[in-house]
Coordinates of N, CA and C in Angstrom, one line a residue:
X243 N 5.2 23.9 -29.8 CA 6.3 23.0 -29.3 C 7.3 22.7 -30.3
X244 N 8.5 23.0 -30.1 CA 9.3 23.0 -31.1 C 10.0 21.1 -31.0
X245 N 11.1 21.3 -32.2 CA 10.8 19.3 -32.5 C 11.9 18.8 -31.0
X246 N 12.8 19.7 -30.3 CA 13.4 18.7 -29.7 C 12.8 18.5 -28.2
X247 N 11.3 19.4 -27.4 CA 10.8 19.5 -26.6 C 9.8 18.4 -27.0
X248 N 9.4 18.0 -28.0 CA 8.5 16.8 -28.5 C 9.8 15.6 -28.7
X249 N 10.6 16.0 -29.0 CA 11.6 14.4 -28.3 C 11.6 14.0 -27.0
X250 N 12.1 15.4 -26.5 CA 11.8 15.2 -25.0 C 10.7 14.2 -24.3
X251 N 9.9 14.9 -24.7 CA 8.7 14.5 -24.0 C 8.0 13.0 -24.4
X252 N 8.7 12.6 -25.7 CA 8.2 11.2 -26.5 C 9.7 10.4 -25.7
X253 N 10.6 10.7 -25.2 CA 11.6 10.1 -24.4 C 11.1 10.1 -23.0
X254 N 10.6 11.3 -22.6 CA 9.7 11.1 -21.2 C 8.4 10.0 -20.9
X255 N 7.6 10.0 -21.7 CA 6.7 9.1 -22.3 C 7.1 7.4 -21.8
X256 N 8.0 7.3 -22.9 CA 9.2 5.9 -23.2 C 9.2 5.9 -21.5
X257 N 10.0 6.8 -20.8 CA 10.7 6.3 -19.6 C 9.2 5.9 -18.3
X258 N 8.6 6.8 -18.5 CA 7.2 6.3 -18.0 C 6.9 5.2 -18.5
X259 N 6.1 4.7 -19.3 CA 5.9 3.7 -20.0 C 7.1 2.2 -19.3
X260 N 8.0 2.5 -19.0 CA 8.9 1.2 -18.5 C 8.6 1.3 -17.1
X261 N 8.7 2.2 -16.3 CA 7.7 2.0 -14.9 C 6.7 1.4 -15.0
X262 N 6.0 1.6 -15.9 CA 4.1 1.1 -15.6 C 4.2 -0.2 -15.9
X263 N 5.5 -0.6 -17.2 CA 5.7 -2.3 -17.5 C 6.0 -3.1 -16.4
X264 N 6.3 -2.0 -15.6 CA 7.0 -3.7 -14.5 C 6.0 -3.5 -13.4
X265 N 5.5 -2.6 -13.0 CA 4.2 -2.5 -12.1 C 3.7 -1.2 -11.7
X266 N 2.6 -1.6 -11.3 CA 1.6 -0.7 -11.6 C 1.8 0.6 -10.4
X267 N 2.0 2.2 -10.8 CA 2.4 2.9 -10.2 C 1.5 3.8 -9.5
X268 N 1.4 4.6 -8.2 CA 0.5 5.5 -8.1 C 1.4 6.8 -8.7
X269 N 0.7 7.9 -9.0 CA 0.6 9.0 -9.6 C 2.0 9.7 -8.8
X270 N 1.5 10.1 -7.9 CA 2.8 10.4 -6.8 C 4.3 9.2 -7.2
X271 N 4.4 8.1 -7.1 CA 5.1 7.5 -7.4 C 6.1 7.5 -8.9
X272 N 5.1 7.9 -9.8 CA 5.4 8.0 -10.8 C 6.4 9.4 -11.2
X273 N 5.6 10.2 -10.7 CA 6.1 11.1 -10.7 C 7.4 11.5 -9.8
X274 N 7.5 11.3 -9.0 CA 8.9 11.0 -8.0 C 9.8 10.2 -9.0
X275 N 9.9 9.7 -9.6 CA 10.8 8.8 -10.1 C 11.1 9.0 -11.3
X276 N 10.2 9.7 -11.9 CA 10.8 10.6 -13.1 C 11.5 11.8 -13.2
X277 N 10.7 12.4 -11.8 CA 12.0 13.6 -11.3 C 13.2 13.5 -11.0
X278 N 13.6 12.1 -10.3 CA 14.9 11.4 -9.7 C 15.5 11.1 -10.8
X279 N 14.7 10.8 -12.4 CA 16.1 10.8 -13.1 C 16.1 12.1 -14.2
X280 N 16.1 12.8 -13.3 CA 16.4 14.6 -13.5 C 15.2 15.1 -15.2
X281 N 14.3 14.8 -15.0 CA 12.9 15.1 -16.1 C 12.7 16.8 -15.3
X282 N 12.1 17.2 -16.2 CA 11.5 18.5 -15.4 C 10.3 18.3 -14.9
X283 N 10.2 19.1 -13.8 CA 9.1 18.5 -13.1 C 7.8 18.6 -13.4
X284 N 7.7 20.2 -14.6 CA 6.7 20.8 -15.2 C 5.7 19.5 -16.3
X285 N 6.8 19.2 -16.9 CA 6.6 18.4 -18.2 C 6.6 17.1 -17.8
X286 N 7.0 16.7 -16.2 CA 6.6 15.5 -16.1 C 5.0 14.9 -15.8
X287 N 5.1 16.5 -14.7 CA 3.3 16.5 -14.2 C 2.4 16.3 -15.4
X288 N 2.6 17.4 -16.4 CA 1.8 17.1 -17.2 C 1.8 16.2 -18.3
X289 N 3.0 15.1 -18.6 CA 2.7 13.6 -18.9 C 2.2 12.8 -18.3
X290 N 2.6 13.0 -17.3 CA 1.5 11.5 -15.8 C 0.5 11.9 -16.0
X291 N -0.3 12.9 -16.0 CA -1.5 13.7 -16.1 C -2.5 13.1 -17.4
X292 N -1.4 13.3 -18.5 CA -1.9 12.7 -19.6 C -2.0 11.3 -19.7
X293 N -1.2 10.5 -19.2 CA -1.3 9.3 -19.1 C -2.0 8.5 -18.0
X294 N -2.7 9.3 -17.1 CA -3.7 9.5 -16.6 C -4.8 8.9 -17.0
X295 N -5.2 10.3 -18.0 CA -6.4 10.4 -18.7 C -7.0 9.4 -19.7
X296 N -5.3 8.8 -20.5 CA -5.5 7.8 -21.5 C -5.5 6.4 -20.8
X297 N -5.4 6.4 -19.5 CA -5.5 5.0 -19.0 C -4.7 4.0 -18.5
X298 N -3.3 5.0 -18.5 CA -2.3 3.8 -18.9 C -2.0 4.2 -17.2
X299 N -1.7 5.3 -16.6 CA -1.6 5.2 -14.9 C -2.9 5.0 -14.3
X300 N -3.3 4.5 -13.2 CA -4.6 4.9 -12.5 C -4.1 4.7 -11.2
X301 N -4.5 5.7 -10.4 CA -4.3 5.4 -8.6 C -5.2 4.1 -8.0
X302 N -6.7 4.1 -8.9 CA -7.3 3.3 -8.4 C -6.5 1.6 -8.7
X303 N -6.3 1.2 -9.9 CA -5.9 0.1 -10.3 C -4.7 -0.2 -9.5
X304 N -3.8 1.3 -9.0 CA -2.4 1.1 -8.3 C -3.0 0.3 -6.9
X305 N -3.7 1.2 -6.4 CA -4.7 0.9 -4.8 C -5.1 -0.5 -4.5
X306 N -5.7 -1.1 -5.8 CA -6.2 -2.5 -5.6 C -4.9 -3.3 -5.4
X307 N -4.0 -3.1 -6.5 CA -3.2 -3.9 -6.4 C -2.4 -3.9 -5.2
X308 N -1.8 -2.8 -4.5 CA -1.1 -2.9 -3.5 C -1.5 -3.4 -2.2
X309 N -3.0 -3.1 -1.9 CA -3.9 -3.3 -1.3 C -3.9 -4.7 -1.1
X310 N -4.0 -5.7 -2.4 CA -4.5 -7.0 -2.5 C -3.3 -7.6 -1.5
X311 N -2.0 -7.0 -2.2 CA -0.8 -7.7 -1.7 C -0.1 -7.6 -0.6
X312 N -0.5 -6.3 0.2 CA -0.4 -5.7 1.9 C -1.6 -7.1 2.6
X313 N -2.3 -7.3 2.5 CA -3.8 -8.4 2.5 C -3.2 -9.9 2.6
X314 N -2.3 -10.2 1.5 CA -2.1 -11.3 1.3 C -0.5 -11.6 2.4
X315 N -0.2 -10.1 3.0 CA 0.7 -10.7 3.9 C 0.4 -10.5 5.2
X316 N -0.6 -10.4 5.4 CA -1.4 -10.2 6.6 C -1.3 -9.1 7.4
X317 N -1.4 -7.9 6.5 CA -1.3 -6.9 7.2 C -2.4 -6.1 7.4
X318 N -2.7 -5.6 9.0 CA -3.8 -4.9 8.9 C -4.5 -3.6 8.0
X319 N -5.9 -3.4 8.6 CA -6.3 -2.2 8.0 C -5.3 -1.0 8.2
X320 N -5.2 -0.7 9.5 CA -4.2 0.6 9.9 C -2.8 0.9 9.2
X321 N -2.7 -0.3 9.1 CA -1.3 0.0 8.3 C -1.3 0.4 6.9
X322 N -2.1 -0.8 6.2 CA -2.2 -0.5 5.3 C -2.7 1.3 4.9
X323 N -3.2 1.4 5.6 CA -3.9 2.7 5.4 C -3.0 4.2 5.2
X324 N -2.1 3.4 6.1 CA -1.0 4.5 6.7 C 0.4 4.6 5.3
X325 N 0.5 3.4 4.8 CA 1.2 2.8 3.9 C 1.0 3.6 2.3
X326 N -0.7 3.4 2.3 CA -1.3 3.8 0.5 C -1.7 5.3 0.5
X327 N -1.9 5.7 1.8 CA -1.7 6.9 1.8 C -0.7 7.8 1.9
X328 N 0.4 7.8 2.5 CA 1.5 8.6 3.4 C 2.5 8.2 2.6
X329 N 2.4 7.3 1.8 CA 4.0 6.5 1.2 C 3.4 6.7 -0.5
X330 N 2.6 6.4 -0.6 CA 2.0 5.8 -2.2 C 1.5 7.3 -2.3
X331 N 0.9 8.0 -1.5 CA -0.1 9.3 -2.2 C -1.2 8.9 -2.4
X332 N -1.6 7.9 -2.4 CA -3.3 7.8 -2.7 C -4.2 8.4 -1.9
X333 N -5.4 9.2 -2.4 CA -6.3 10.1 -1.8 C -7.1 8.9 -0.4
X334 N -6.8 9.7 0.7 CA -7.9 8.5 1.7 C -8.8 7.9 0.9
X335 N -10.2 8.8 0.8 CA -11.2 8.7 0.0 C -11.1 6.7 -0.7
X336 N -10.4 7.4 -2.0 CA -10.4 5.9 -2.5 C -9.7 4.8 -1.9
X337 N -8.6 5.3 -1.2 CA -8.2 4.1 -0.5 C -9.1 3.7 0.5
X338 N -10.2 4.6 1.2 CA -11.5 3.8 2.2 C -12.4 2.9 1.4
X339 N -12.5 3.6 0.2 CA -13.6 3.2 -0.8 C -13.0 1.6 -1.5
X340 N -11.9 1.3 -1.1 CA -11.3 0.2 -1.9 C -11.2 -0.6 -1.0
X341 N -11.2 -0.3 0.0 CA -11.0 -1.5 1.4 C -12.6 -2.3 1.5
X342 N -13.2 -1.3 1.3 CA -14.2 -1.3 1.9 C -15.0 -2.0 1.3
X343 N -14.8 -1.8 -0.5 CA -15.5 -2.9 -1.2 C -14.8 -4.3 -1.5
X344 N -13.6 -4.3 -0.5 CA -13.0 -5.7 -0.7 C -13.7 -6.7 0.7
X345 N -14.0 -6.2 1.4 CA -14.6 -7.2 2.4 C -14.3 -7.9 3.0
X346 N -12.7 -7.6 3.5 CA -12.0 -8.3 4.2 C -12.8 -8.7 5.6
X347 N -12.3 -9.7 6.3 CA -12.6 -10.2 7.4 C -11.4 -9.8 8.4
X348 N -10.9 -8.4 8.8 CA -10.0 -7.9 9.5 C -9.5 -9.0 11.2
X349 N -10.9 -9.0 11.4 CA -10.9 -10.0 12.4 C -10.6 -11.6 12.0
X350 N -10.8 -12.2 10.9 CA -10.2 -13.0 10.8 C -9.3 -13.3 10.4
X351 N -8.0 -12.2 9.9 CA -6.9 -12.1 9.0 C -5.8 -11.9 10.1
X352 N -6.3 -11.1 11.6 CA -5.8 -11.1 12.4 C -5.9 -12.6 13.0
X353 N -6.8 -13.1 13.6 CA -6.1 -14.5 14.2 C -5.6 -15.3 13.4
X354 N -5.5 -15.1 11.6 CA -4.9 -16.1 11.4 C -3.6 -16.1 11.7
X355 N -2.6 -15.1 11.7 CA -1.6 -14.2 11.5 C -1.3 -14.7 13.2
X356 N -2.1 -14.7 14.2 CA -1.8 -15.0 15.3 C -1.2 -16.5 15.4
X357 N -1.9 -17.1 15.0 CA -2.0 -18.7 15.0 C -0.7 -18.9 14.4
X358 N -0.5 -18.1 13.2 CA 0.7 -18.4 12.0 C 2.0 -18.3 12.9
X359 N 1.8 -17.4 13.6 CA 3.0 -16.6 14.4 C 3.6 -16.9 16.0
X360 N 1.9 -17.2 16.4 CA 2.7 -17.7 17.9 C 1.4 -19.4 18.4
X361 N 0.9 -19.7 17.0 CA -0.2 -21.2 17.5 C -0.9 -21.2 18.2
X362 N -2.0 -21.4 18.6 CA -2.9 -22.0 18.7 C -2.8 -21.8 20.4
X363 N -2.2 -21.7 21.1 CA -2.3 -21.8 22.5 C -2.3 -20.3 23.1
X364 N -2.8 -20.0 24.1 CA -3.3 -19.0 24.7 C -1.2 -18.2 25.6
X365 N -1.5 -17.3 25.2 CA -0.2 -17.0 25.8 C -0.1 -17.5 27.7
X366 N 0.9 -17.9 27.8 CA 1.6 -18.2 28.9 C 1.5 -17.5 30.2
X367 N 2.2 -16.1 29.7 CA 2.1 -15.0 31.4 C 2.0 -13.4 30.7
X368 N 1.7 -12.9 31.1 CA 1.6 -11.7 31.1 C 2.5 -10.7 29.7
X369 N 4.3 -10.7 30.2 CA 4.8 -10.6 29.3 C 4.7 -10.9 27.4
X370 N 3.9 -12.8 27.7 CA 4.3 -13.1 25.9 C 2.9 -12.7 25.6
X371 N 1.9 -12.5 26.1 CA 1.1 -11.7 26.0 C 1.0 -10.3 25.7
X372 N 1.8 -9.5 26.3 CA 2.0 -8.1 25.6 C 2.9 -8.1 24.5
X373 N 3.9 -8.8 23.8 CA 4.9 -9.2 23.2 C 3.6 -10.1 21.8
X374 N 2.8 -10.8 22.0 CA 1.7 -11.2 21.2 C 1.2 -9.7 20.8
X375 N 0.4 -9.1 21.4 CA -0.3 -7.9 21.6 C 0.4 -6.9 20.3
X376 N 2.1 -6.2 21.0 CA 2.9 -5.4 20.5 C 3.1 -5.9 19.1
X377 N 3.2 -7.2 18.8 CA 3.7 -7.9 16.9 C 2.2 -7.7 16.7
X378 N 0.9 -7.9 16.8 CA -0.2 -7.6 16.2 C -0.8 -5.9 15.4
X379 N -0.2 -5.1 16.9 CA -0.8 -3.8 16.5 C 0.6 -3.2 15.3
X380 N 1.7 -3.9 15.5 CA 2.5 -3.1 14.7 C 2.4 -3.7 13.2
X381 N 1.2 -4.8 12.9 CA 1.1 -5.3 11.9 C -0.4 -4.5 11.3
X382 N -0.5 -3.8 12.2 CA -1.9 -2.6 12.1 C -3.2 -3.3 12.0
X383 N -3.1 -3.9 13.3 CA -4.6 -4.3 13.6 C -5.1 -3.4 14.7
X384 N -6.4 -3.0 15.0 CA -6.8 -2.8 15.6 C -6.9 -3.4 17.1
X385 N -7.0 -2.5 18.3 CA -7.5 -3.4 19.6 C -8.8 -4.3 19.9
X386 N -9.4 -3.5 19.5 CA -10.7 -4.4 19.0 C -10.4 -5.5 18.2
X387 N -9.6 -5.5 17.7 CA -9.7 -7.1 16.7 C -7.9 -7.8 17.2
X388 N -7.9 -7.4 18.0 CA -6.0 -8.1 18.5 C -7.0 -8.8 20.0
X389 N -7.6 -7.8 20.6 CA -8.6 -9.0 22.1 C -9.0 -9.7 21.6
X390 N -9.4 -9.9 20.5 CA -10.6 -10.4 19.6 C -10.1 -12.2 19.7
X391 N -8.6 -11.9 19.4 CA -7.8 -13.1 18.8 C -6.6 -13.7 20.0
X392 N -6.4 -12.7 20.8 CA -5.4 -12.9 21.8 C -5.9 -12.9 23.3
X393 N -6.0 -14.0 24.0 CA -6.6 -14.1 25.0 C -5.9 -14.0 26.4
X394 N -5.8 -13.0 27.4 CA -5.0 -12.6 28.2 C -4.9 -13.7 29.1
X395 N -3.3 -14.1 30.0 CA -3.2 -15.6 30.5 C -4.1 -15.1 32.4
X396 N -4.4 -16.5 32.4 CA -5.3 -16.4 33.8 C -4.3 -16.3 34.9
X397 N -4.8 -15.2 35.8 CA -3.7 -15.1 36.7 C -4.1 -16.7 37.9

């Protein structure tokens, strides 16, 4: 490696390194954003790769964290799912493996979220009932856990 390809790459380094300062990135992520400010893509893979290995990126540490804070806004499993995989790049695998050992109460994160959103009273007619229903699933809960918490009005 000659000395200005080892600048490069200790300048590549640096610019990674200020991503990971401000928060914690998945691999995919990281690497998208180092390509966007024109890095080669060869030399970037195999930095993230390296910084990988030394500890300083991890998909899993990225997963918890994004995870915790998708959670903390009351968003379902589906979404999330759909979110850390398809947007972030994280392998299913550990994004199941990380849900799973968090032990969320899906069903209870859903009615809270209901209660927060439309209180404590059983929908009206038919309509604010599908309109309850439609804000739940697009917050990626399941049907199984949206009946669970949303109780259809008596005709």
């Amino acid at each position: 490696m000659d000395e200005s390809s080892e600048y490069d790459e200790r300048a590549l380094r640096d610019s990674a390194f200020r991503l990971l300062a401000r928060r914690e990135q998945s691999r995919t992520e990281l690497k998208r954003k180092l390509i966007q400010k024109q890095w080669p893509a060869d030399m970037v893979k195999r930095v993230v790769e390296e910084l990988n290995i030394e500890g300083w990126q991890s998909d899993e540490r990225f997963a918890t964290s994004f995870i915790r804070e998708k959670v903390g806004q009351k968003q379902g499993r589906l979404k999330i799912m759909a979110q850390v995989t398809q947007q972030k790049g994280i392998a299913t695998d550990i994004a199941e493996k990380l849900l799973d050992a968090m032990e969320i109460d899906w069903f209870e994160l859903c009615a809270e979220l209901k209660q927060k959103k439309f209180g404590d009273d059983d929908p009206a007619d038919e309509k604010e009932w599908s309109r309850q229903v439609r804000f739940l699933q697009q917050r990626g809960f399941t049907p199984e856990q949206i009946f669970a918490c949303v109780n259809r009005p008596r005709r």
